[in-house]
Coordinates of C-alpha atoms in Angstrom, one line a residue:
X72 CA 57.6 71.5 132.3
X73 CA 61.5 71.3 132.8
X74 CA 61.3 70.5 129.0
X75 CA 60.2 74.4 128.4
X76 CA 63.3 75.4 130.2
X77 CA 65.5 73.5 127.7
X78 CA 64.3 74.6 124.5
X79 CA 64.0 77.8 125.3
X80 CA 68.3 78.0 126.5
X81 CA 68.6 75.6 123.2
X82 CA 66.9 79.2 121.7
X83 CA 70.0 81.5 123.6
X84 CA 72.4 79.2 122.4
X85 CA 71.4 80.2 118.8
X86 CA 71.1 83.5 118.8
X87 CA 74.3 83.6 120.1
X88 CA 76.0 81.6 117.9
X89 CA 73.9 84.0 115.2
X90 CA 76.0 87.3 116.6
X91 CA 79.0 85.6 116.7
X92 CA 79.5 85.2 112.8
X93 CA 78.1 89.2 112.5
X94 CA 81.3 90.4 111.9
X95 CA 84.9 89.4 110.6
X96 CA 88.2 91.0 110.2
X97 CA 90.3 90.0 107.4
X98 CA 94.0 90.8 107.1
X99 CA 95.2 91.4 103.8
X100 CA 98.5 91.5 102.4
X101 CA 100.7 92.9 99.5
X102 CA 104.3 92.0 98.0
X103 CA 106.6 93.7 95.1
X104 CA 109.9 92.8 93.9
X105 CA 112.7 95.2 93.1
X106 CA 115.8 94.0 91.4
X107 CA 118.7 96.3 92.4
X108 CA 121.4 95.8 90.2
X109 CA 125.5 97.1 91.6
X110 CA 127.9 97.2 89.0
X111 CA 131.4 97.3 89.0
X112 CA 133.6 99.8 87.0
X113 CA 136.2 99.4 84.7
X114 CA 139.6 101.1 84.2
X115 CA 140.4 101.0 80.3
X116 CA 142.8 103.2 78.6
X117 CA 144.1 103.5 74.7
X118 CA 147.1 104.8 73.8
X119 CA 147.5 106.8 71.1
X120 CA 150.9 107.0 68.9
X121 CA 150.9 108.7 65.6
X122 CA 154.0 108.4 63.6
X123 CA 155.3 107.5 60.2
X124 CA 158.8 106.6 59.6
X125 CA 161.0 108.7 56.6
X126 CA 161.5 106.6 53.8
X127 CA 164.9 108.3 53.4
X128 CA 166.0 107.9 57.4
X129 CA 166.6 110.4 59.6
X130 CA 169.6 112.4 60.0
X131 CA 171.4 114.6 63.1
X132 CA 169.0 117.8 63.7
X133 CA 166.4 116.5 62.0
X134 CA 163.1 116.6 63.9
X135 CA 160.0 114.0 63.3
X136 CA 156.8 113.9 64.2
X137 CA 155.7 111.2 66.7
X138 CA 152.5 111.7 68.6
X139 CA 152.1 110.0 72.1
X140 CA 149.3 110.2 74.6
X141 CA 146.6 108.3 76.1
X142 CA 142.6 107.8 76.0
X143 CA 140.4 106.8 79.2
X144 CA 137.8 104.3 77.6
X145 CA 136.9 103.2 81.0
X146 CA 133.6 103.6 83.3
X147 CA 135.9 105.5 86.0
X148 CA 138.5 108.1 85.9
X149 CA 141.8 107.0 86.2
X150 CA 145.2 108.3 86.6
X151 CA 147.8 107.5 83.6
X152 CA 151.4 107.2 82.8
X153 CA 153.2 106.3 79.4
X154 CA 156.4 104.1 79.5
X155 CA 159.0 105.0 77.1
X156 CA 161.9 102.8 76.1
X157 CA 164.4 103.5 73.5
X158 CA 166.6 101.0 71.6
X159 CA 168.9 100.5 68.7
X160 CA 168.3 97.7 66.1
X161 CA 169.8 95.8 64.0
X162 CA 168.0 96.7 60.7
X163 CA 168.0 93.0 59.1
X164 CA 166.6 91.2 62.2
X165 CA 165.4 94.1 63.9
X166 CA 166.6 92.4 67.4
X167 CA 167.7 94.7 70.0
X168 CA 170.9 96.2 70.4
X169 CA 172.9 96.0 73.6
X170 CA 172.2 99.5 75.2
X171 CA 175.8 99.6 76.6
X172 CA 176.9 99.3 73.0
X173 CA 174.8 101.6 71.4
X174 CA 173.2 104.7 73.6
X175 CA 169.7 105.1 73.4
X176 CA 170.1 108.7 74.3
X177 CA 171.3 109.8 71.4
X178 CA 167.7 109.3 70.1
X179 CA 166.0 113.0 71.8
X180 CA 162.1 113.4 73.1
X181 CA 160.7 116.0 73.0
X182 CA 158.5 115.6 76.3
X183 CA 155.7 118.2 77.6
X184 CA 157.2 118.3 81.2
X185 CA 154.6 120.2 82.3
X186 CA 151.9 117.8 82.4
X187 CA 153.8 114.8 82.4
X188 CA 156.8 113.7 84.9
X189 CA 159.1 111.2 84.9
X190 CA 159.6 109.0 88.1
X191 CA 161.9 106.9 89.3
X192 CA 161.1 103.9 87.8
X193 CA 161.3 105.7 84.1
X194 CA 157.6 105.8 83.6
X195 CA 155.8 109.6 82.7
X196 CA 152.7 110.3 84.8
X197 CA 150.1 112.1 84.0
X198 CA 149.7 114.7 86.8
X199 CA 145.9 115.2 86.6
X200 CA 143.0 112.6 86.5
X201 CA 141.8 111.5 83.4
X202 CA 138.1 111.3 83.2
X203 CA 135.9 109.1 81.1
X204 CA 136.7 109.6 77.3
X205 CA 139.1 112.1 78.2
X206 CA 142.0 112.4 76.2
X207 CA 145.3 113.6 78.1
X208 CA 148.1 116.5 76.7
X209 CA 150.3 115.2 74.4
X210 CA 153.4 113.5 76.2
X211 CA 155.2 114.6 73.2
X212 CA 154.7 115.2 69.8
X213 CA 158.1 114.8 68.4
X214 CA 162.3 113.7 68.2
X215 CA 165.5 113.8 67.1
X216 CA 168.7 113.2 66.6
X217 CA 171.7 115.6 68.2
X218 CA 172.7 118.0 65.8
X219 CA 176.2 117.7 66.2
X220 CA 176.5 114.2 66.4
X221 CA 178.5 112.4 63.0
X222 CA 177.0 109.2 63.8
X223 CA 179.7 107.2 63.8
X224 CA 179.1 103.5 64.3
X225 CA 174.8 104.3 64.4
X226 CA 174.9 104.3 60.5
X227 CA 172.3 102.6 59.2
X228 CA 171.0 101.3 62.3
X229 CA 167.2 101.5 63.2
X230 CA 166.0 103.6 66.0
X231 CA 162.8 102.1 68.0
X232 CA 160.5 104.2 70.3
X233 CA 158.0 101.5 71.9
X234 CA 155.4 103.4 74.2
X235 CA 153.1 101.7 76.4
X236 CA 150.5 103.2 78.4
X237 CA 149.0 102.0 81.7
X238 CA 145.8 103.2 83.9
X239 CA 144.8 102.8 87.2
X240 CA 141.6 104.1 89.6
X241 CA 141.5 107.3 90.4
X242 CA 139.1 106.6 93.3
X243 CA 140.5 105.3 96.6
X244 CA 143.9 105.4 94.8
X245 CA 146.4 107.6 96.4
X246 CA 149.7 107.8 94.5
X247 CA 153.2 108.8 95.0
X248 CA 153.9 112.0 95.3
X249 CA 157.5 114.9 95.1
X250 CA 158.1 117.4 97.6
X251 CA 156.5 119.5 94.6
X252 CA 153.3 117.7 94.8
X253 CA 153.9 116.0 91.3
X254 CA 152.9 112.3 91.3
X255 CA 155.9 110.6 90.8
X256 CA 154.8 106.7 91.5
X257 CA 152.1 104.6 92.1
X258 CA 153.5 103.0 95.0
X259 CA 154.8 99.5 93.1
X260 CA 151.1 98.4 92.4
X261 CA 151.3 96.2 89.2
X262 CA 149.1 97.0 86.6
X263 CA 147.3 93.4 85.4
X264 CA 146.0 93.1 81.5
X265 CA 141.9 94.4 81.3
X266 CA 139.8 92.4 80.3
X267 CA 137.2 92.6 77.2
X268 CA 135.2 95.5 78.2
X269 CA 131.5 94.9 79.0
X270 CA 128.6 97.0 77.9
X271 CA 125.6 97.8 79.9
X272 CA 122.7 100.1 79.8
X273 CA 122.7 101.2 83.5
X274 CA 123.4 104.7 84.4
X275 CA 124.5 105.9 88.0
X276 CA 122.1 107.6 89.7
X277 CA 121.7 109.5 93.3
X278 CA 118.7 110.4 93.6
X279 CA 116.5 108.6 96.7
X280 CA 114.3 105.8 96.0
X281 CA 111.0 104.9 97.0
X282 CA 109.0 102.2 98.0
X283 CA 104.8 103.8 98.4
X284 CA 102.2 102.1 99.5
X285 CA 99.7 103.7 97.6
X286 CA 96.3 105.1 98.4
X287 CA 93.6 103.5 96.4
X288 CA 95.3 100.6 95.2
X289 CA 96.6 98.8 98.4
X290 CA 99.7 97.9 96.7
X291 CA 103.7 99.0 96.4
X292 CA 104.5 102.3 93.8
X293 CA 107.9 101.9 93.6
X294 CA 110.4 104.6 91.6
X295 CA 112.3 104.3 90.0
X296 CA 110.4 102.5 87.5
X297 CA 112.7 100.0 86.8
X298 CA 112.2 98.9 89.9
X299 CA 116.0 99.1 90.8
X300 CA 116.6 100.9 94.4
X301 CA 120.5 100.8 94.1
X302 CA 120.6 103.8 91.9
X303 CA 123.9 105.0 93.1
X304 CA 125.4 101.8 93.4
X305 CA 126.6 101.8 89.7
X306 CA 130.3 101.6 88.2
X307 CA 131.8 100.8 91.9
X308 CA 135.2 100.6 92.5
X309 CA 137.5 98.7 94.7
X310 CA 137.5 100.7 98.3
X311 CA 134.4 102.2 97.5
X312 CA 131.8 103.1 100.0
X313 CA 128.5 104.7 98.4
X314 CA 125.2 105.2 100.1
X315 CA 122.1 105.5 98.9
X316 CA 118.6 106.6 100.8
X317 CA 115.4 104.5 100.1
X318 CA 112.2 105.8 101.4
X319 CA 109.5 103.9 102.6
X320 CA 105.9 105.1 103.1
X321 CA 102.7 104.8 103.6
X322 CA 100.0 106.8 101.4
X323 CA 96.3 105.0 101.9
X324 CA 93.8 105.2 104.5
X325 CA 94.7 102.2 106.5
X326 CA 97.5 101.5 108.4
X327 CA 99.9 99.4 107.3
X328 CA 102.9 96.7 108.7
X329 CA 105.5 96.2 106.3
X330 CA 108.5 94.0 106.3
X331 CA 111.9 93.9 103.9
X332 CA 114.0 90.3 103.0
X333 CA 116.4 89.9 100.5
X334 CA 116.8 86.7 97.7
X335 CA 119.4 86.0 95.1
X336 CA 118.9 86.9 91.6
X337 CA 118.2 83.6 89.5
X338 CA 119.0 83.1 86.0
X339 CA 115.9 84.9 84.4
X340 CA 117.4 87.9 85.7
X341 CA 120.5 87.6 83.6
X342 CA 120.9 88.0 79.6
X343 CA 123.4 87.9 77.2
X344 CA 125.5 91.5 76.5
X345 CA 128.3 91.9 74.6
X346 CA 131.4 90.7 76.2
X347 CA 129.6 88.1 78.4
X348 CA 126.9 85.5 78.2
X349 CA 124.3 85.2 81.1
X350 CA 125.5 82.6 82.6
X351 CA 128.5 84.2 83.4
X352 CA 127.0 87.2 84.6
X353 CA 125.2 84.8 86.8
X354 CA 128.1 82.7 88.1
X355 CA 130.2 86.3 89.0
X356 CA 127.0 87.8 90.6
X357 CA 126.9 84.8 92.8
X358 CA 130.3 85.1 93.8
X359 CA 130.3 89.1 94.4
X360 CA 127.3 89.1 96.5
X361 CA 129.3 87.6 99.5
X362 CA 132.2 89.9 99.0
X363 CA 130.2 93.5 98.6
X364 CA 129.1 94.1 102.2
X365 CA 126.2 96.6 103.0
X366 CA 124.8 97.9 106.0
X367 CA 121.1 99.3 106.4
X368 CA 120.1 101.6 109.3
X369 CA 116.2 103.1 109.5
X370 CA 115.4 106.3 110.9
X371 CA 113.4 106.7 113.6
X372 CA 110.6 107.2 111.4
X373 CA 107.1 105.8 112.7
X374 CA 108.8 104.6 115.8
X375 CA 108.9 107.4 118.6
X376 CA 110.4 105.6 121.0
X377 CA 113.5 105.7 119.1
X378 CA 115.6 109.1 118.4
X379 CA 118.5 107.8 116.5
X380 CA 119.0 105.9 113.4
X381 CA 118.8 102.2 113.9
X382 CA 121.2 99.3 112.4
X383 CA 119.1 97.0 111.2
X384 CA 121.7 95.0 109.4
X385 CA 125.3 94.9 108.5
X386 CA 126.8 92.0 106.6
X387 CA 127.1 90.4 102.9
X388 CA 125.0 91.8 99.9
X389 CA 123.3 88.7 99.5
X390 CA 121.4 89.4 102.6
X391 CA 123.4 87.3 105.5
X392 CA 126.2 87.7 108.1
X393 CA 127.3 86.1 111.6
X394 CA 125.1 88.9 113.5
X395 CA 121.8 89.7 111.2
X396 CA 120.1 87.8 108.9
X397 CA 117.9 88.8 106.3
X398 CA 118.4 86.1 103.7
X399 CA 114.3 84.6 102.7
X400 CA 110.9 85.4 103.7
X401 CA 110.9 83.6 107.3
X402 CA 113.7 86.1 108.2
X403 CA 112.2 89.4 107.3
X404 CA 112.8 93.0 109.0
X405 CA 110.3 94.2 110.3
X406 CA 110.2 98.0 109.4
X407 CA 107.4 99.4 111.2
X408 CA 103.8 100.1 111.4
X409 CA 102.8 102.9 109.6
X410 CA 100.0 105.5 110.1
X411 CA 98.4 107.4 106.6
X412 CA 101.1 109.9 105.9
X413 CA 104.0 108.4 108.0
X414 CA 107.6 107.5 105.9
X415 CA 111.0 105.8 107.4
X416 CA 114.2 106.0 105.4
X417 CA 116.3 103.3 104.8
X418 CA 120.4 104.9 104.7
X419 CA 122.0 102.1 102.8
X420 CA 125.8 102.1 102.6
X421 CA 127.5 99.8 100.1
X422 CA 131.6 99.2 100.7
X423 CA 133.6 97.7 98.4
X424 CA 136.8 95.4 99.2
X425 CA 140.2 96.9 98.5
X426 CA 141.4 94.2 97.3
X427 CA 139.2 93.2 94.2
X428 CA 141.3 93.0 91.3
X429 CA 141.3 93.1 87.4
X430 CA 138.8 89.9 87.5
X431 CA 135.9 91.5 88.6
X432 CA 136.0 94.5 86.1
X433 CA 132.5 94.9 84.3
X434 CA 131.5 92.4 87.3
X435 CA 127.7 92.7 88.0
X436 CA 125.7 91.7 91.2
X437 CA 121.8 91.1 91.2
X438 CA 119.6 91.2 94.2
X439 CA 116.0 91.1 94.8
X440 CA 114.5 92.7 97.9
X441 CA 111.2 92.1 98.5
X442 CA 108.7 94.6 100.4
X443 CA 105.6 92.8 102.2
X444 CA 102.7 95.0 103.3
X445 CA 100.2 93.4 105.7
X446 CA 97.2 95.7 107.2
X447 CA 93.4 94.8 108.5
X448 CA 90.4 96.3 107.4
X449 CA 87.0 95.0 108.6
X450 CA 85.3 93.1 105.4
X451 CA 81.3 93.4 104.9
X452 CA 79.2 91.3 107.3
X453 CA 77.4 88.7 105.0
X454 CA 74.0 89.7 107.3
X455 CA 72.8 92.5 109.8
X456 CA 74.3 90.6 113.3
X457 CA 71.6 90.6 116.2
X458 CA 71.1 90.1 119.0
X459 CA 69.4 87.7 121.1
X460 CA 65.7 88.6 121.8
X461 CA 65.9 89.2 126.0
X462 CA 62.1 89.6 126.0
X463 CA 60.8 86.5 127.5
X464 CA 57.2 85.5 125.4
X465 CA 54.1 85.7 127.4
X466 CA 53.5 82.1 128.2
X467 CA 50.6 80.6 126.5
X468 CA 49.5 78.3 129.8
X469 CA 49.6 80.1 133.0
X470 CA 51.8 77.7 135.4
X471 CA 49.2 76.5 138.2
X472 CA 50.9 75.4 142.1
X473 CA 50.7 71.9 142.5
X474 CA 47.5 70.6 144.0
X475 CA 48.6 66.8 144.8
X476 CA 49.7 65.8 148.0
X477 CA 53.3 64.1 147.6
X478 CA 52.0 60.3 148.5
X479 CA 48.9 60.1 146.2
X480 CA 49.7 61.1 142.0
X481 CA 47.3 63.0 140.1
X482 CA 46.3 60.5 137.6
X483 CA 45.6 56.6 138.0
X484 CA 48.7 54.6 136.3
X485 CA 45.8 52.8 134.4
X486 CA 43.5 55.1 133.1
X487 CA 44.5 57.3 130.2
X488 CA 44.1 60.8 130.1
X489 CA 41.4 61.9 127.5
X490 CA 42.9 65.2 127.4
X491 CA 45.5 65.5 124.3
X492 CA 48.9 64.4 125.3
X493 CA 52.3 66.6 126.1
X494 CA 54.6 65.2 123.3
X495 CA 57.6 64.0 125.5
X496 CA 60.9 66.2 124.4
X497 CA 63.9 64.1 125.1
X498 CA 66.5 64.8 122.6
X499 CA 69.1 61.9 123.5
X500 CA 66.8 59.3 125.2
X501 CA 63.7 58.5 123.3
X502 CA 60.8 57.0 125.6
X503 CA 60.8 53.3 125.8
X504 CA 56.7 53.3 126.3
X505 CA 55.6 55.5 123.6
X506 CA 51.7 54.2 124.6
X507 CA 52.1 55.9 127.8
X508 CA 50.6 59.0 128.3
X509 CA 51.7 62.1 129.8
X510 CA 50.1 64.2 131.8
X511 CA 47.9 66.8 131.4
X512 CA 50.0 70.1 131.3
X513 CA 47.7 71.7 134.0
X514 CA 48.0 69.0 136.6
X515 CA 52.2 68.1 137.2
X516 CA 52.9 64.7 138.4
X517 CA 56.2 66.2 140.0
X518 CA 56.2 66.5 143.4
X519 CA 55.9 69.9 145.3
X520 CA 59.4 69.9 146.8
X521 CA 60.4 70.1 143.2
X522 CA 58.6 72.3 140.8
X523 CA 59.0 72.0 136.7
X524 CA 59.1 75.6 136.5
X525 CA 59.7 79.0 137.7
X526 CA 56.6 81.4 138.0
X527 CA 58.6 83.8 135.8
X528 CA 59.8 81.7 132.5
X529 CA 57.9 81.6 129.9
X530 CA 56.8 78.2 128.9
X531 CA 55.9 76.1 125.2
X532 CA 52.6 75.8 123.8
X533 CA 51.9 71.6 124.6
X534 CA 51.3 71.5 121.2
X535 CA 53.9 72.8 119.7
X536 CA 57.0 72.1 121.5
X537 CA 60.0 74.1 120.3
X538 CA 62.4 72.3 118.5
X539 CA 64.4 75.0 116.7
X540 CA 65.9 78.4 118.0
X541 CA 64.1 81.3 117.6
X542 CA 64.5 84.0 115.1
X543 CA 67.0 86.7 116.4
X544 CA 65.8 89.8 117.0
X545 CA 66.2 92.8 113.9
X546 CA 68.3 95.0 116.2
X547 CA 72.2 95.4 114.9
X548 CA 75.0 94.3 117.2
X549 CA 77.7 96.8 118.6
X550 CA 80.8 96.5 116.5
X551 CA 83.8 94.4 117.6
X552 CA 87.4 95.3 117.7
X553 CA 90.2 94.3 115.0
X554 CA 91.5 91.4 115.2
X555 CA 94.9 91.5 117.0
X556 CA 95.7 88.5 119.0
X557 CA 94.7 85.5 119.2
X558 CA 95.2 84.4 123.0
X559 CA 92.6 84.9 125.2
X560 CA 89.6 82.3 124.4
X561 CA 89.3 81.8 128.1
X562 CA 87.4 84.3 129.6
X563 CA 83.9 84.1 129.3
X564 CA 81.0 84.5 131.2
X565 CA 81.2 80.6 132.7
X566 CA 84.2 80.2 134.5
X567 CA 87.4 79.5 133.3
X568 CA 86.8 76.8 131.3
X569 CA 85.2 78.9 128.8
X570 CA 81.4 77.4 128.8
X571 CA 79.0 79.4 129.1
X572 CA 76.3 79.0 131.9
X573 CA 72.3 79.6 131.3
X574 CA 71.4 83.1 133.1
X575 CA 68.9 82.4 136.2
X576 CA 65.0 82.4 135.2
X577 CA 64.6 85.6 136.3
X578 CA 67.7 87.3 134.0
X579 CA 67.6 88.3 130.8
X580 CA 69.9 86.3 128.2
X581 CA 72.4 88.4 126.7
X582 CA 75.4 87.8 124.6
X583 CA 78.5 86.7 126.4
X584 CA 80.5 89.7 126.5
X585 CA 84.0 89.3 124.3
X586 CA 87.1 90.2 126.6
X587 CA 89.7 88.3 123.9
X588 CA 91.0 90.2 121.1
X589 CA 89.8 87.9 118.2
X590 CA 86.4 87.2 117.3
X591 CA 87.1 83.4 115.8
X592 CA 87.4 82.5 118.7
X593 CA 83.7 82.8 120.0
X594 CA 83.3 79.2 118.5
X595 CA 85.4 77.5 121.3
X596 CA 83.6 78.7 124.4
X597 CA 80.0 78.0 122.4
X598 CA 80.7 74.7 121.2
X599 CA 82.1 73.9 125.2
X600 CA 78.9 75.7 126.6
X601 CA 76.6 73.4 123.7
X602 CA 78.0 70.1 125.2
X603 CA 77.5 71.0 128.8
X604 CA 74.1 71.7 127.8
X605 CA 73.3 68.7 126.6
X606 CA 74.9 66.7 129.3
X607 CA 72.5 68.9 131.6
X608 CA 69.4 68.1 129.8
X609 CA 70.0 64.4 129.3
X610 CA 70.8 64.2 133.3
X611 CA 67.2 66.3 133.8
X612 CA 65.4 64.3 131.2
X613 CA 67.1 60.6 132.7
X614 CA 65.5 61.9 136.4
X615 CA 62.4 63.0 135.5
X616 CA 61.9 59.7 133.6
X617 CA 62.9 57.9 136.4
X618 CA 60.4 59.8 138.6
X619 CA 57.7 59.6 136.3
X620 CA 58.1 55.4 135.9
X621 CA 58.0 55.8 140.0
X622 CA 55.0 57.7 139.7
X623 CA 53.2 55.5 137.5
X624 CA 54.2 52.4 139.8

């Protein structure tokens, strides 16, 4: 009868494995890419000189008109000054006269002193910042020659005025100044030849920018629409430090883990404009990503046990630095986990080296930051999960006491039964005398020291032994947690080991009971309960062969 024992566990062991699949978790992720451009500005200035030389010369007293000032064409205000230098020349080779010789003085400006100052190094500054296509006050708009001068040795000689005009940044620039207050000097700096100006189509902007994960769609929103968080990180100049806020939240149902790393811009990223190609765009962007530094530091946001902003990095633009790192995917910040409703900001602050020169006017840096969003939500079971019927069946053949005396078996070795034979269930050991008979199920050969079977379990029909597990009962299964961890598979019912022991004859069977945070790994402790099972019933099925052949003998 120890046969009806088996199947029936073998029947547990199913319905078990039948809950275990009831429910999975799935995590699901989501990823955008925003391209945030920072631009360099530009300092580019025109000067303007309107004047047309007398056909019939110029004489003492006589006044002409000679308009000089400047233009800012640039990105960025900038402060000006004009430099004026006067000569005479000779009027056949138009070479230069020596000014010992012949006194450029003589030839008068009329100069509007009081916008523009001479310093000490002859140049005229501009006292007040020019802004973008901003045209300054006239430096002067005419000269002469003294009245009362007769000229003598200047006759037919050529006068020349040559007027250059120079610009430099207004921001982080601070110049020379008088005991007056009137900028007198730019402190020596020498002003290098601009380059071709560039045109883009970006525009500085300060409002925030956001990064949503929206409700509904279980994906990034991210504004602005071009996708572009630097907004204010446009027409930078050298000693610059701007800032710009980025706000991260979470709008849907779920909550939701989201991370932040940081990749290079490649050359799809880059086309042609006028004044440069795209791969030079792409070679300067490479070089001024390790030069612009940036640091990011997140509110306390989501996290309450933090009250103060935290650095969460500080290095080059293009995402790395001695200290942080978030330079591709396998080094990602972690941001936070967020509830429906709860937002962090991200206070960026971009500084710009001092000492970037002329070359990286118009320059332009790309980088992509990349947003990862990663939240569980529990996915429809394929079928209702059950649970294991703990009703024992009624047993169709009431279990009788054995009758036989220990020394004399209940059947003669050599006659056969004529009642119908118990099929012999032996899963890994097939009988080696398949004419033998077994005996009848009301009379066990098995001695009494060793009953087949408990009163209380419920037994096969001889008939019909069970072969497959039984149908799980219809009743639903209690929901299981989220999947969190993965690390505990080794706390079953079973010992450490994580098989799973048969319950006495007397106990219900019931599900193991899931103290590990993941569900997957149900299948470990099963398939480890499975072999010890079968290693049980072919040691229970070897002895009560080997009793049975001793019987028969």
């Amino acid at each position: 009868m120890k046969a009806k024992k088996i199947i029936l566990t073998g029947t547990a062991i199913a319905s078990i494995l039948a809950l275990s699949v009831g429910i999975t978790w799935s995590a699901f992720s989501a990823k955008t890419s925003t391209l945030n451009v920072v631009t360099m500005g530009n300092v580019h200035i025109e000067l303007i000189d309107k004047y047309t030389k007398p056909t019939e010369g110029v004489g003492p007293g006589d006044k002409i008109s000679k308009i000089v000032s400047a233009k800012n064409t640039g990105k960025n205000t900038s402060y000006v000054r004009i430099s004026v230098d006067k000569a005479w020349c000779d009027p056949t080779t138009g070479d230069e006269l020596d000014k010992q010789q012949y006194d450029p003085e003589y030839i008068v400006l009329n100069v509007n002193d009081a916008e523009w100052v001479k310093g000490n190094d002859g140049y005229y500054y501009y006292q007040k910042p020019l802004l973008p296509d901003e045209t300054a006050d006239n430096l002067m708009e005419s000269f002469q020659l003294p009245a009362e001068w007769d000229m003598k040795g200047y006759t037919n000689l050529e006068g020349h005025i040559t007027v250059q005009a120079e610009a430099i940044q207004y921001d982080n620039f601070y110049p020379e100044r008088d005991a007056d207050n009137n900028i007198v000097g730019w402190h020596g700096q020498t002003v290098q030849e601009a380059l071709p100006e560039v045109t883009y189509s970006f525009t500085n902007s300060t409002d925030d920018s956001n990064v949503t994960f929206q409700y509904g769609t279980h994906d990034f929103v991210v504004i602005p629409d071009s996708n572009d968080l630097f907004g204010n990180f446009k027409g930078v100049m050298p000693g610059d430090s701007r800032t710009q806020k980025v706000v991260v939240d979470n709008k849907n149902d779920d909550n939701v883990s989201i991370w932040v790393y940081a990749l290079p811009a490649d050359q799809s990223h880059f086309t042609d404009v006028p004044g440069r190609t795209a791969e030079e765009q792409k070679v300067q962007s490479d070089d001024l990503v390790t030069k612009l530094q940036l640091s990011v530091t997140k509110s306390a946001g989501v996290d309450t046990t933090k009250s103060a902003d935290e650095l969460i990095y500080e290095g080059e633009l293009v995402g790395k630095s001695d200290k942080y790192n978030m330079l591709a995917q396998e080094n990602a910040i972690f941001l936070g986990e967020y509830a429906k409703g709860e937002k962090t900001d991200l206070n960026l602050t971009l500084t710009v080296p001092a000492e970037l020169d002329n070359a990286y006017d118009d320059a332009i840096a790309k980088i992509q930051w990349i947003f990862v969003a990663s939240y569980d939500v529990p996915a429809p079971p394929s079928e209702e999960p059950s649970e294991p019927s703990v009703e024992p069946s009624e047993p169709s053949v009431e279990p009788s006491e054995p009758s036989v005396e220990p020394s004399e078996p209940s059947v003669e070795p050599s006659e056969p039964s004529k009642e119908p034979s118990e099929p012999s269930v032996e899963p890994s050991e097939p009988s080696k005398e398949p004419s033998e008979p077994s005996v009848e199920p009301s009379e066990p050969s098995v001695e009494p020291s060793e009953p087949s079977v408990e009163p209380s379990e419920p037994s096969v029909e001889p008939s019909k032994p069970s072969e497959e597990p039984s149908e799980p009962s219809e009743e639903p299964s209690r929901p299981l947690p989220p999947v969190t961890d993965n690390s505990n598979i080794t706390s079953y019912p079973g010992g450490s080991s994580g098989g799973y022991n048969p319950p006495a004859p007397d106990e219900p069977i019931a599900p193991p009971v899931q103290t590990g945070e993941d569900i997957g790994v149900y299948t470990v402790p099963i398939i480890i309960g499975a072999v010890s099972l079968v290693t049980v019933i072919v040691l229970l099925l070897t002895t009560r062969k080997k009793k049975r052949d001793d019987d028969n003998r």
